[in-house]
Structure formats: structure tokens, C-alpha cells
mmCIF file of C-alpha atoms and ligand atoms in Angstrom:
data_model
loop_
_atom_site.group_PDB
_atom_site.id
_atom_site.type_symbol
_atom_site.label_atom_id
_atom_site.label_comp_id
_atom_site.label_asym_id
_atom_site.label_seq_id
_atom_site.Cartn_x
_atom_site.Cartn_y
_atom_site.Cartn_z
ATOM 1 C CA MET Y 8 0.000 0.000 0.000
ATOM 2 C CA PRO Y 9 1.357 3.443 -0.854
ATOM 3 C CA GLU Y 10 2.480 5.234 2.281
ATOM 4 C CA LEU Y 11 3.517 8.838 2.830
ATOM 5 C CA PRO Y 12 6.657 8.788 0.611
ATOM 6 C CA GLU Y 13 4.867 7.062 -2.269
ATOM 7 C CA VAL Y 14 1.910 9.453 -2.071
ATOM 8 C CA GLU Y 15 4.313 12.390 -1.863
ATOM 9 C CA SER Y 16 6.017 11.148 -5.061
ATOM 10 C CA VAL Y 17 2.665 11.047 -6.821
ATOM 11 C CA ARG Y 18 1.816 14.510 -5.499
ATOM 12 C CA ARG Y 19 5.076 15.901 -6.836
ATOM 13 C CA GLY Y 20 4.411 14.289 -10.208
ATOM 14 C CA LEU Y 21 1.001 15.922 -10.414
ATOM 15 C CA ALA Y 22 2.404 19.295 -9.351
ATOM 16 C CA ARG Y 23 5.234 19.058 -11.897
ATOM 17 C CA ALA Y 24 2.698 18.755 -14.727
ATOM 18 C CA ARG Y 25 1.711 22.380 -13.967
ATOM 19 C CA LEU Y 26 -1.806 22.045 -15.273
ATOM 20 C CA LYS Y 27 -3.397 25.461 -15.687
ATOM 21 C CA THR Y 28 -6.289 25.037 -18.120
ATOM 22 C CA PRO Y 29 -9.859 24.127 -17.113
ATOM 23 C CA VAL Y 30 -11.429 20.678 -17.096
ATOM 24 C CA VAL Y 31 -13.492 20.237 -20.253
ATOM 25 C CA LYS Y 32 -14.501 16.601 -20.054
ATOM 26 C CA LEU Y 33 -14.991 13.947 -17.387
ATOM 27 C CA TRP Y 34 -15.199 10.196 -17.595
ATOM 28 C CA ARG Y 35 -15.752 7.689 -14.804
ATOM 29 C CA SER Y 36 -15.843 3.890 -15.203
ATOM 30 C CA SER Y 37 -18.901 1.995 -14.028
ATOM 31 C CA PHE Y 38 -16.977 0.316 -11.190
ATOM 32 C CA ASN Y 39 -17.285 1.292 -7.560
ATOM 33 C CA LEU Y 40 -14.049 2.228 -5.854
ATOM 34 C CA ARG Y 41 -13.240 2.521 -2.145
ATOM 35 C CA THR Y 42 -16.093 1.511 0.121
ATOM 36 C CA GLY Y 43 -17.191 3.014 3.433
ATOM 37 C CA LYS Y 44 -19.457 5.871 4.404
ATOM 38 C CA ASN Y 45 -17.067 8.628 3.317
ATOM 39 C CA TRP Y 46 -16.583 7.194 -0.142
ATOM 40 C CA LEU Y 47 -20.030 6.281 -1.480
ATOM 41 C CA ARG Y 48 -20.192 6.573 -5.234
ATOM 42 C CA LYS Y 49 -23.183 8.902 -5.068
ATOM 43 C CA HIS Y 50 -21.132 11.296 -2.950
ATOM 44 C CA GLU Y 51 -18.044 11.377 -5.172
ATOM 45 C CA GLY Y 52 -19.192 14.671 -6.713
ATOM 46 C CA LEU Y 53 -16.739 14.446 -9.599
ATOM 47 C CA GLU Y 54 -19.127 16.379 -11.890
ATOM 48 C CA GLN Y 55 -18.274 19.516 -9.913
ATOM 49 C CA LEU Y 56 -14.878 19.479 -11.619
ATOM 50 C CA ARG Y 57 -16.405 20.465 -14.952
ATOM 51 C CA GLY Y 58 -14.948 23.857 -15.852
ATOM 52 C CA ALA Y 59 -12.663 23.869 -12.797
ATOM 53 C CA THR Y 60 -9.121 25.228 -13.100
ATOM 54 C CA PRO Y 61 -6.393 23.264 -11.291
ATOM 55 C CA GLY Y 62 -4.371 24.942 -8.541
ATOM 56 C CA PRO Y 63 -1.929 23.683 -5.907
ATOM 57 C CA VAL Y 64 -1.597 19.964 -5.185
ATOM 58 C CA ARG Y 65 -1.276 19.275 -1.469
ATOM 59 C CA ARG Y 66 -0.897 16.151 0.649
ATOM 60 C CA ARG Y 67 -2.062 15.143 4.100
ATOM 61 C CA GLY Y 68 -0.968 11.703 5.337
ATOM 62 C CA LYS Y 69 -1.732 9.270 2.518
ATOM 63 C CA TYR Y 70 -4.220 11.632 0.843
ATOM 64 C CA ILE Y 71 -3.685 13.924 -2.112
ATOM 65 C CA LEU Y 72 -5.689 17.147 -1.997
ATOM 66 C CA TRP Y 73 -5.810 18.899 -5.332
ATOM 67 C CA HIS Y 74 -7.171 22.416 -4.991
ATOM 68 C CA MET Y 75 -9.101 23.743 -7.939
ATOM 69 C CA GLN Y 76 -11.072 26.847 -8.715
ATOM 70 C CA GLY Y 77 -14.594 25.752 -9.561
ATOM 71 C CA ALA Y 78 -16.473 27.025 -12.618
ATOM 72 C CA ASP Y 79 -18.539 29.172 -10.239
ATOM 73 C CA GLU Y 80 -15.312 30.595 -8.727
ATOM 74 C CA GLY Y 81 -15.702 28.677 -5.476
ATOM 75 C CA GLU Y 82 -12.713 26.670 -4.235
ATOM 76 C CA LEU Y 83 -12.990 22.931 -4.762
ATOM 77 C CA VAL Y 84 -10.757 20.136 -3.526
ATOM 78 C CA LEU Y 85 -10.311 16.811 -5.287
ATOM 79 C CA LEU Y 86 -9.429 14.226 -2.640
ATOM 80 C CA ILE Y 87 -7.516 11.210 -3.933
ATOM 81 C CA HIS Y 88 -6.719 8.069 -1.949
ATOM 82 C CA LEU Y 89 -4.536 5.504 -3.698
ATOM 83 C CA GLY Y 90 -5.732 2.595 -1.556
ATOM 84 C CA MET Y 91 -3.700 -0.563 -2.171
ATOM 85 C CA SER Y 92 -2.847 -0.253 -5.833
ATOM 86 C CA GLY Y 93 -4.034 3.153 -7.072
ATOM 87 C CA ARG Y 94 -1.927 5.218 -9.431
ATOM 88 C CA CYS Y 95 -2.661 8.609 -10.805
ATOM 89 C CA GLY Y 96 -0.870 10.888 -13.130
ATOM 90 C CA VAL Y 97 -1.078 13.224 -16.059
ATOM 91 C CA ALA Y 98 -0.983 11.907 -19.630
ATOM 92 C CA ARG Y 99 -1.571 13.353 -23.070
ATOM 93 C CA ALA Y 100 -5.034 12.593 -24.425
ATOM 94 C CA ASP Y 101 -3.539 10.550 -27.296
ATOM 95 C CA GLN Y 102 -1.649 8.175 -24.983
ATOM 96 C CA PRO Y 103 -3.217 4.720 -24.734
ATOM 97 C CA ILE Y 104 -5.565 4.131 -21.827
ATOM 98 C CA VAL Y 105 -4.378 1.260 -19.666
ATOM 99 C CA ASP Y 106 -6.566 -1.434 -18.106
ATOM 100 C CA HIS Y 107 -8.213 -0.581 -14.781
ATOM 101 C CA THR Y 108 -8.493 3.128 -15.565
ATOM 102 C CA HIS Y 109 -11.465 4.406 -13.548
ATOM 103 C CA PHE Y 110 -11.398 8.168 -13.921
ATOM 104 C CA ILE Y 111 -10.222 10.627 -16.559
ATOM 105 C CA ALA Y 112 -10.469 14.407 -16.391
ATOM 106 C CA THR Y 113 -9.510 16.066 -19.676
ATOM 107 C CA PHE Y 114 -8.146 19.601 -19.552
ATOM 108 C CA ALA Y 115 -8.431 22.238 -22.280
ATOM 109 C CA ASP Y 116 -4.763 21.730 -23.255
ATOM 110 C CA ASP Y 117 -5.524 18.105 -24.161
ATOM 111 C CA ARG Y 118 -3.815 16.628 -21.158
ATOM 112 C CA GLN Y 119 -5.602 14.271 -18.788
ATOM 113 C CA LEU Y 120 -5.571 13.352 -15.147
ATOM 114 C CA ARG Y 121 -5.969 9.589 -15.052
ATOM 115 C CA PHE Y 122 -6.709 7.368 -12.072
ATOM 116 C CA VAL Y 123 -5.872 3.677 -12.442
ATOM 117 C CA ASP Y 124 -6.580 1.105 -9.755
ATOM 118 C CA PRO Y 125 -6.650 -2.663 -10.380
ATOM 119 C CA ARG Y 126 -7.776 -3.583 -6.873
ATOM 120 C CA ARG Y 127 -10.168 -0.647 -6.460
ATOM 121 C CA PHE Y 128 -9.402 0.177 -2.831
ATOM 122 C CA GLY Y 129 -8.560 3.720 -3.872
ATOM 123 C CA GLY Y 130 -11.074 6.537 -3.781
ATOM 124 C CA LEU Y 131 -11.975 9.896 -5.285
ATOM 125 C CA LYS Y 132 -14.111 12.663 -3.889
ATOM 126 C CA VAL Y 133 -14.753 16.319 -4.664
ATOM 127 C CA GLY Y 134 -16.021 18.893 -2.184
ATOM 128 C CA THR Y 135 -15.564 22.430 -1.040
ATOM 129 C CA ARG Y 136 -12.476 23.179 1.005
ATOM 130 C CA GLU Y 137 -14.584 23.037 4.179
ATOM 131 C CA THR Y 138 -16.322 19.753 3.437
ATOM 132 C CA ILE Y 139 -13.056 18.021 2.537
ATOM 133 C CA TYR Y 140 -10.794 19.381 5.289
ATOM 134 C CA GLU Y 141 -13.294 19.538 8.114
ATOM 135 C CA ARG Y 142 -14.809 16.095 7.744
ATOM 136 C CA GLU Y 143 -13.524 12.556 7.852
ATOM 137 C CA PRO Y 144 -11.267 11.117 6.683
ATOM 138 C CA VAL Y 145 -9.009 14.200 6.454
ATOM 139 C CA ALA Y 146 -10.229 15.848 9.666
ATOM 140 C CA ALA Y 147 -9.493 12.701 11.673
ATOM 141 C CA LEU Y 148 -5.824 12.499 10.673
ATOM 142 C CA GLY Y 149 -3.147 12.801 13.319
ATOM 143 C CA PRO Y 150 -0.016 14.956 13.133
ATOM 144 C CA GLU Y 151 1.994 15.111 9.919
ATOM 145 C CA PRO Y 152 5.385 13.503 10.583
ATOM 146 C CA LEU Y 153 7.280 15.685 8.108
ATOM 147 C CA SER Y 154 5.901 18.931 9.533
ATOM 148 C CA GLU Y 155 8.190 21.322 11.417
ATOM 149 C CA ASP Y 156 6.629 20.774 14.807
ATOM 150 C CA PHE Y 157 6.683 16.968 14.787
ATOM 151 C CA ASP Y 158 8.830 15.490 17.542
ATOM 152 C CA GLY Y 159 8.903 12.928 20.344
ATOM 153 C CA ALA Y 160 6.486 14.933 22.484
ATOM 154 C CA VAL Y 161 3.904 15.015 19.682
ATOM 155 C CA LEU Y 162 4.265 11.271 19.185
ATOM 156 C CA GLU Y 163 4.071 10.575 22.915
ATOM 157 C CA ALA Y 164 0.930 12.714 23.225
ATOM 158 C CA ALA Y 165 -0.688 10.652 20.456
ATOM 159 C CA LEU Y 166 0.436 7.158 21.464
ATOM 160 C CA GLY Y 167 1.918 7.318 24.956
ATOM 161 C CA LYS Y 168 -1.082 5.629 26.564
ATOM 162 C CA SER Y 169 -1.607 2.965 23.928
ATOM 163 C CA LYS Y 170 -1.373 -0.623 25.133
ATOM 164 C CA ARG Y 171 -0.994 -1.870 21.564
ATOM 165 C CA ALA Y 172 2.242 -3.177 20.146
ATOM 166 C CA LEU Y 173 4.377 -0.267 19.009
ATOM 167 C CA ARG Y 174 4.408 -1.225 15.318
ATOM 168 C CA ASP Y 175 0.607 -1.636 15.306
ATOM 169 C CA ALA Y 176 0.049 1.638 17.158
ATOM 170 C CA LEU Y 177 2.090 3.511 14.556
ATOM 171 C CA LEU Y 178 -0.308 2.382 11.816
ATOM 172 C CA ASP Y 179 -3.198 4.330 13.363
ATOM 173 C CA GLN Y 180 -3.735 7.295 11.021
ATOM 174 C CA ARG Y 181 -5.447 9.233 13.817
ATOM 175 C CA ALA Y 182 -2.261 9.065 15.877
ATOM 176 C CA VAL Y 183 0.243 9.928 13.161
ATOM 177 C CA ALA Y 184 -0.635 10.411 9.502
ATOM 178 C CA GLY Y 185 0.897 8.592 6.565
ATOM 179 C CA ILE Y 186 2.730 5.707 8.261
ATOM 180 C CA GLY Y 187 2.104 2.184 7.009
ATOM 181 C CA ASN Y 188 3.788 -1.136 7.675
ATOM 182 C CA ILE Y 189 6.999 -0.576 5.716
ATOM 183 C CA TYR Y 190 7.990 2.689 7.369
ATOM 184 C CA ALA Y 191 6.745 1.617 10.818
ATOM 185 C CA VAL Y 192 8.962 -1.490 10.687
ATOM 186 C CA GLU Y 193 11.936 0.487 9.396
ATOM 187 C CA ALA Y 194 11.538 3.217 12.020
ATOM 188 C CA CYS Y 195 11.391 0.693 14.892
ATOM 189 C CA PHE Y 196 14.654 -0.792 13.616
ATOM 190 C CA GLU Y 197 16.371 2.582 13.237
ATOM 191 C CA ALA Y 198 15.290 3.548 16.753
ATOM 192 C CA ARG Y 199 16.368 0.121 18.124
ATOM 193 C CA LEU Y 200 12.918 -0.404 19.609
ATOM 194 C CA ASN Y 201 11.169 -3.750 19.750
ATOM 195 C CA PRO Y 202 8.105 -3.415 17.500
ATOM 196 C CA LEU Y 203 6.067 -5.740 19.730
ATOM 197 C CA ARG Y 204 6.504 -3.907 23.038
ATOM 198 C CA PRO Y 205 3.488 -1.924 24.242
ATOM 199 C CA ALA Y 206 3.606 1.655 23.007
ATOM 200 C CA ALA Y 207 2.839 2.801 26.555
ATOM 201 C CA SER Y 208 6.138 1.294 27.759
ATOM 202 C CA LEU Y 209 8.317 3.793 25.873
ATOM 203 C CA SER Y 210 10.296 6.388 27.809
ATOM 204 C CA ARG Y 211 10.374 10.040 26.813
ATOM 205 C CA ARG Y 212 13.814 9.478 25.313
ATOM 206 C CA SER Y 213 12.559 6.518 23.255
ATOM 207 C CA TRP Y 214 9.674 8.577 21.840
ATOM 208 C CA SER Y 215 12.164 11.160 20.793
ATOM 209 C CA LYS Y 216 14.406 8.533 19.137
ATOM 210 C CA LEU Y 217 11.391 7.058 17.384
ATOM 211 C CA ALA Y 218 10.223 10.439 16.075
ATOM 212 C CA ASP Y 219 13.713 11.071 14.661
ATOM 213 C CA ALA Y 220 13.729 7.576 13.108
ATOM 214 C CA LEU Y 221 10.344 8.145 11.468
ATOM 215 C CA VAL Y 222 11.520 11.396 9.925
ATOM 216 C CA LEU Y 223 14.727 9.701 8.752
ATOM 217 C CA VAL Y 224 13.016 6.757 7.014
ATOM 218 C CA LEU Y 225 10.235 8.903 5.525
ATOM 219 C CA GLU Y 226 12.625 11.516 4.170
ATOM 220 C CA ARG Y 227 14.800 8.773 2.709
ATOM 221 C CA GLY Y 228 11.687 7.285 1.089
ATOM 222 C CA VAL Y 229 10.682 10.651 -0.389
ATOM 223 C CA ARG Y 230 14.207 11.246 -1.722
ATOM 224 C CA ASN Y 231 14.119 7.819 -3.378
ATOM 225 C CA GLY Y 232 10.769 8.477 -5.046
ATOM 226 C CA GLY Y 233 8.988 5.931 -2.847
ATOM 227 C CA THR Y 234 9.227 2.191 -2.398
ATOM 228 C CA THR Y 235 8.152 -0.029 -5.274
ATOM 229 C CA LEU Y 236 6.917 -3.387 -4.088
ATOM 230 C CA LYS Y 237 4.187 -5.253 -5.915
ATOM 231 C CA ASP Y 238 1.730 -2.553 -6.759
ATOM 232 C CA PHE Y 239 3.132 0.905 -6.492
ATOM 233 C CA ARG Y 240 4.023 2.816 -9.618
ATOM 234 C CA ASN Y 241 4.075 6.571 -9.643
ATOM 235 C CA VAL Y 242 2.616 8.872 -12.221
ATOM 236 C CA VAL Y 243 3.982 7.657 -15.527
ATOM 237 C CA GLY Y 244 4.940 4.180 -14.453
ATOM 238 C CA GLU Y 245 8.226 5.404 -12.985
ATOM 239 C CA VAL Y 246 9.464 3.118 -10.288
ATOM 240 C CA GLY Y 247 10.655 4.320 -6.882
ATOM 241 C CA ARG Y 248 14.054 3.205 -5.655
ATOM 242 C CA ASN Y 249 13.509 3.030 -1.916
ATOM 243 C CA GLN Y 250 13.164 -0.769 -1.791
ATOM 244 C CA ASP Y 251 16.962 -0.924 -2.181
ATOM 245 C CA ASP Y 252 17.367 1.229 0.916
ATOM 246 C CA LEU Y 253 15.011 -0.681 3.207
ATOM 247 C CA ARG Y 254 17.167 -2.042 5.995
ATOM 248 C CA VAL Y 255 14.920 -4.773 7.412
ATOM 249 C CA TYR Y 256 11.482 -4.776 5.756
ATOM 250 C CA GLY Y 257 11.210 -7.765 3.408
ATOM 251 C CA ARG Y 258 14.610 -9.071 4.536
ATOM 252 C CA GLY Y 259 13.632 -11.696 7.110
ATOM 253 C CA GLY Y 260 16.365 -14.358 7.311
ATOM 254 C CA GLU Y 261 19.072 -12.025 5.993
ATOM 255 C CA PRO Y 262 21.783 -10.739 8.319
ATOM 256 C CA CYS Y 263 20.997 -7.629 10.357
ATOM 257 C CA PRO Y 264 22.733 -4.673 8.674
ATOM 258 C CA ARG Y 265 23.865 -3.502 12.095
ATOM 259 C CA CYS Y 266 24.951 -6.616 14.033
ATOM 260 C CA GLY Y 267 24.814 -9.495 11.561
ATOM 261 C CA ARG Y 268 22.296 -11.649 13.459
ATOM 262 C CA ARG Y 269 19.654 -13.225 11.260
ATOM 263 C CA LEU Y 270 16.626 -10.897 10.973
ATOM 264 C CA ALA Y 271 13.403 -12.383 12.365
ATOM 265 C CA ASP Y 272 9.948 -12.272 10.796
ATOM 266 C CA PHE Y 273 7.046 -11.590 13.142
ATOM 267 C CA VAL Y 274 3.286 -11.325 12.859
ATOM 268 C CA SER Y 275 1.090 -9.032 14.928
ATOM 269 C CA GLN Y 276 -2.564 -8.190 14.252
ATOM 270 C CA ASN Y 277 -2.328 -10.357 11.147
ATOM 271 C CA ARG Y 278 0.401 -8.200 9.663
ATOM 272 C CA SER Y 279 3.929 -9.328 9.163
ATOM 273 C CA GLY Y 280 7.058 -7.430 10.035
ATOM 274 C CA VAL Y 281 10.791 -7.919 10.475
ATOM 275 C CA MET Y 282 13.090 -7.142 13.381
ATOM 276 C CA CYS Y 283 16.506 -7.888 14.823
ATOM 277 C CA THR Y 284 16.118 -9.615 18.172
ATOM 278 C CA ARG Y 285 19.541 -8.373 19.280
ATOM 279 C CA CYS Y 286 19.281 -4.715 18.209
ATOM 280 C CA GLN Y 287 15.604 -4.491 19.192
ATOM 281 C CA PRO Y 288 15.546 -6.440 22.466
ATOM 282 C CA LYS Y 289 12.383 -7.447 24.256
ATOM 283 C CA PHE Y 290 11.046 -4.904 26.700
ATOM 284 C CA ARG Y 291 11.138 -6.055 30.304
ATOM 285 C CA ALA Y 292 8.893 -4.166 32.686
ATOM 286 C CA ARG Y 293 10.619 -3.409 35.951
HETATM 287 ZN ZN1 ZN B 52 20.965 -6.419 14.802
#
């Protein structure tokens, strides 16, 4: 699933296209996308984009927020969630349309925003700035880990009372936005914290180390254009390079890059992960 660095790569790709001309045509496949009360097809509102002029492309957690000026001058926001396998990017209208394309907005300069999603866990939604930012899912998101004021205290305030395993707690988008399994596992390793210890057991110093580790792995991911595992491709099918820089994720059984002990796979809440049992020792309550 695309996490913060992958979504940020897509956002940058969309911004780089510098679209400035209004939407003249819209097409939506007959398939439903993301399910859940915030994403019902009848509430997608994509028709509102007709005549809209694209503005800044922002990101919050794993969501892309594309600001547009509506035909009636009001500010609109196109909310995009890539789900498990969503891709979106800008193409010329004469470029072939790939399988699993579910949405196309054509602009007056003959370029198109295309949304492709084989597994259809992604979602699209248009609303006013208020309806998008002040309602779920965006309103419910926790702090942004790459923002200036993110640090150990922010993380501790969000998760310091959680009895859940640390890795699992980090996946809660209400606690910290944009983290998924890959970057949670990597950050626990970088901070030398056992991913299975209860979040509430961390000291102030450990929260601070963990916050630094999260920023480190996320920034590395962004610099590398995201991690390309099975499903993620950015805008024009470019492939991120971060998988080569993952230190433990997907490397169970290989030697720990720090101490050489064989890395151990684990499963918690039905999700796998990898850790070094020497560098990330078990927590023992005193
Ligand atoms: Zn180790």
C-alpha cells in the first residue's frame, strides 16, 4: 500500500505537470471504488470538476488534496486516496488508456488526469475546502510527521497511553498520519525499539528517538521516489528506488545490517514485520 513517501512522489508528479487550463470533459468507469461511508459513489461529486481550473496539489498523510477553482469561482478540492494499488498521473489525451483506468479528467490543453486502480481500494471525492478538510477522513488524521513541529512529544501525546504493540500503534492514522507497515517497521529498527513492546512502555527518550527515526526513514523514502513493491508505480509508471534502501522490511532471514544476526519475521494483528532480536531487544517491565 502506498504510504507517505509514495503518495508524496505522486503529489510531486502531479504538481510538476503544472496544469493550468480548465477541465473540459470527465469520464468515470462503471466500477465502484473505495467503500465506506465517506466514499459512497453517489457522494463522489466528480461532476463539480467540470470547468474547474487546477491549482496547488497538497498532501495530508496518505491523501492527495488537489485544490481547484470551480467554474462558479468557489474553491474545490479533489481528494484522492490511492488505496492498495491506485496510481494517478497526467498523460496526453492521445496516450493509450491502460486497463483498470477508472477516472479521466480532460483539460483544455488536451492533457488528462488519469486514475488507475486494479484492486479498487482507492477513492476519489470532490467537495468544497470546508467539506473536505473539516470532515472525515481528512479531519481525523493525526499529526503530519514531516511537519516542522513533529517530535517525540507530539508522538508521545498521540500514542503514549496505547497498550498496543508499538508497530501496530504507529499504523493508526489518527495518531500519526501517513505511516504504514513498511515505514513503521523500518523506524522501529532505526530507533532500536522492539516493535512488539506496548507503546505505553516507551520512555520520553525513546519517543524522541522514534520520532527522529520516522523522519529519517520517511525523508529517505521521499528522496528515493517511494518504495516499489508489488503494486506501487508513480505517475507515468516510474518506479521508486527506496526498496533498495530498506534495511529490514522484506529481509527476514538475511543478516541484520547492524549486528549481523539473522533478521526475524514476526506477525502481529495479522500483519507481518521484520526485526533484529539483538538490536531491538524485548522490553522487560521493571
Ligand atoms: Zn541487529
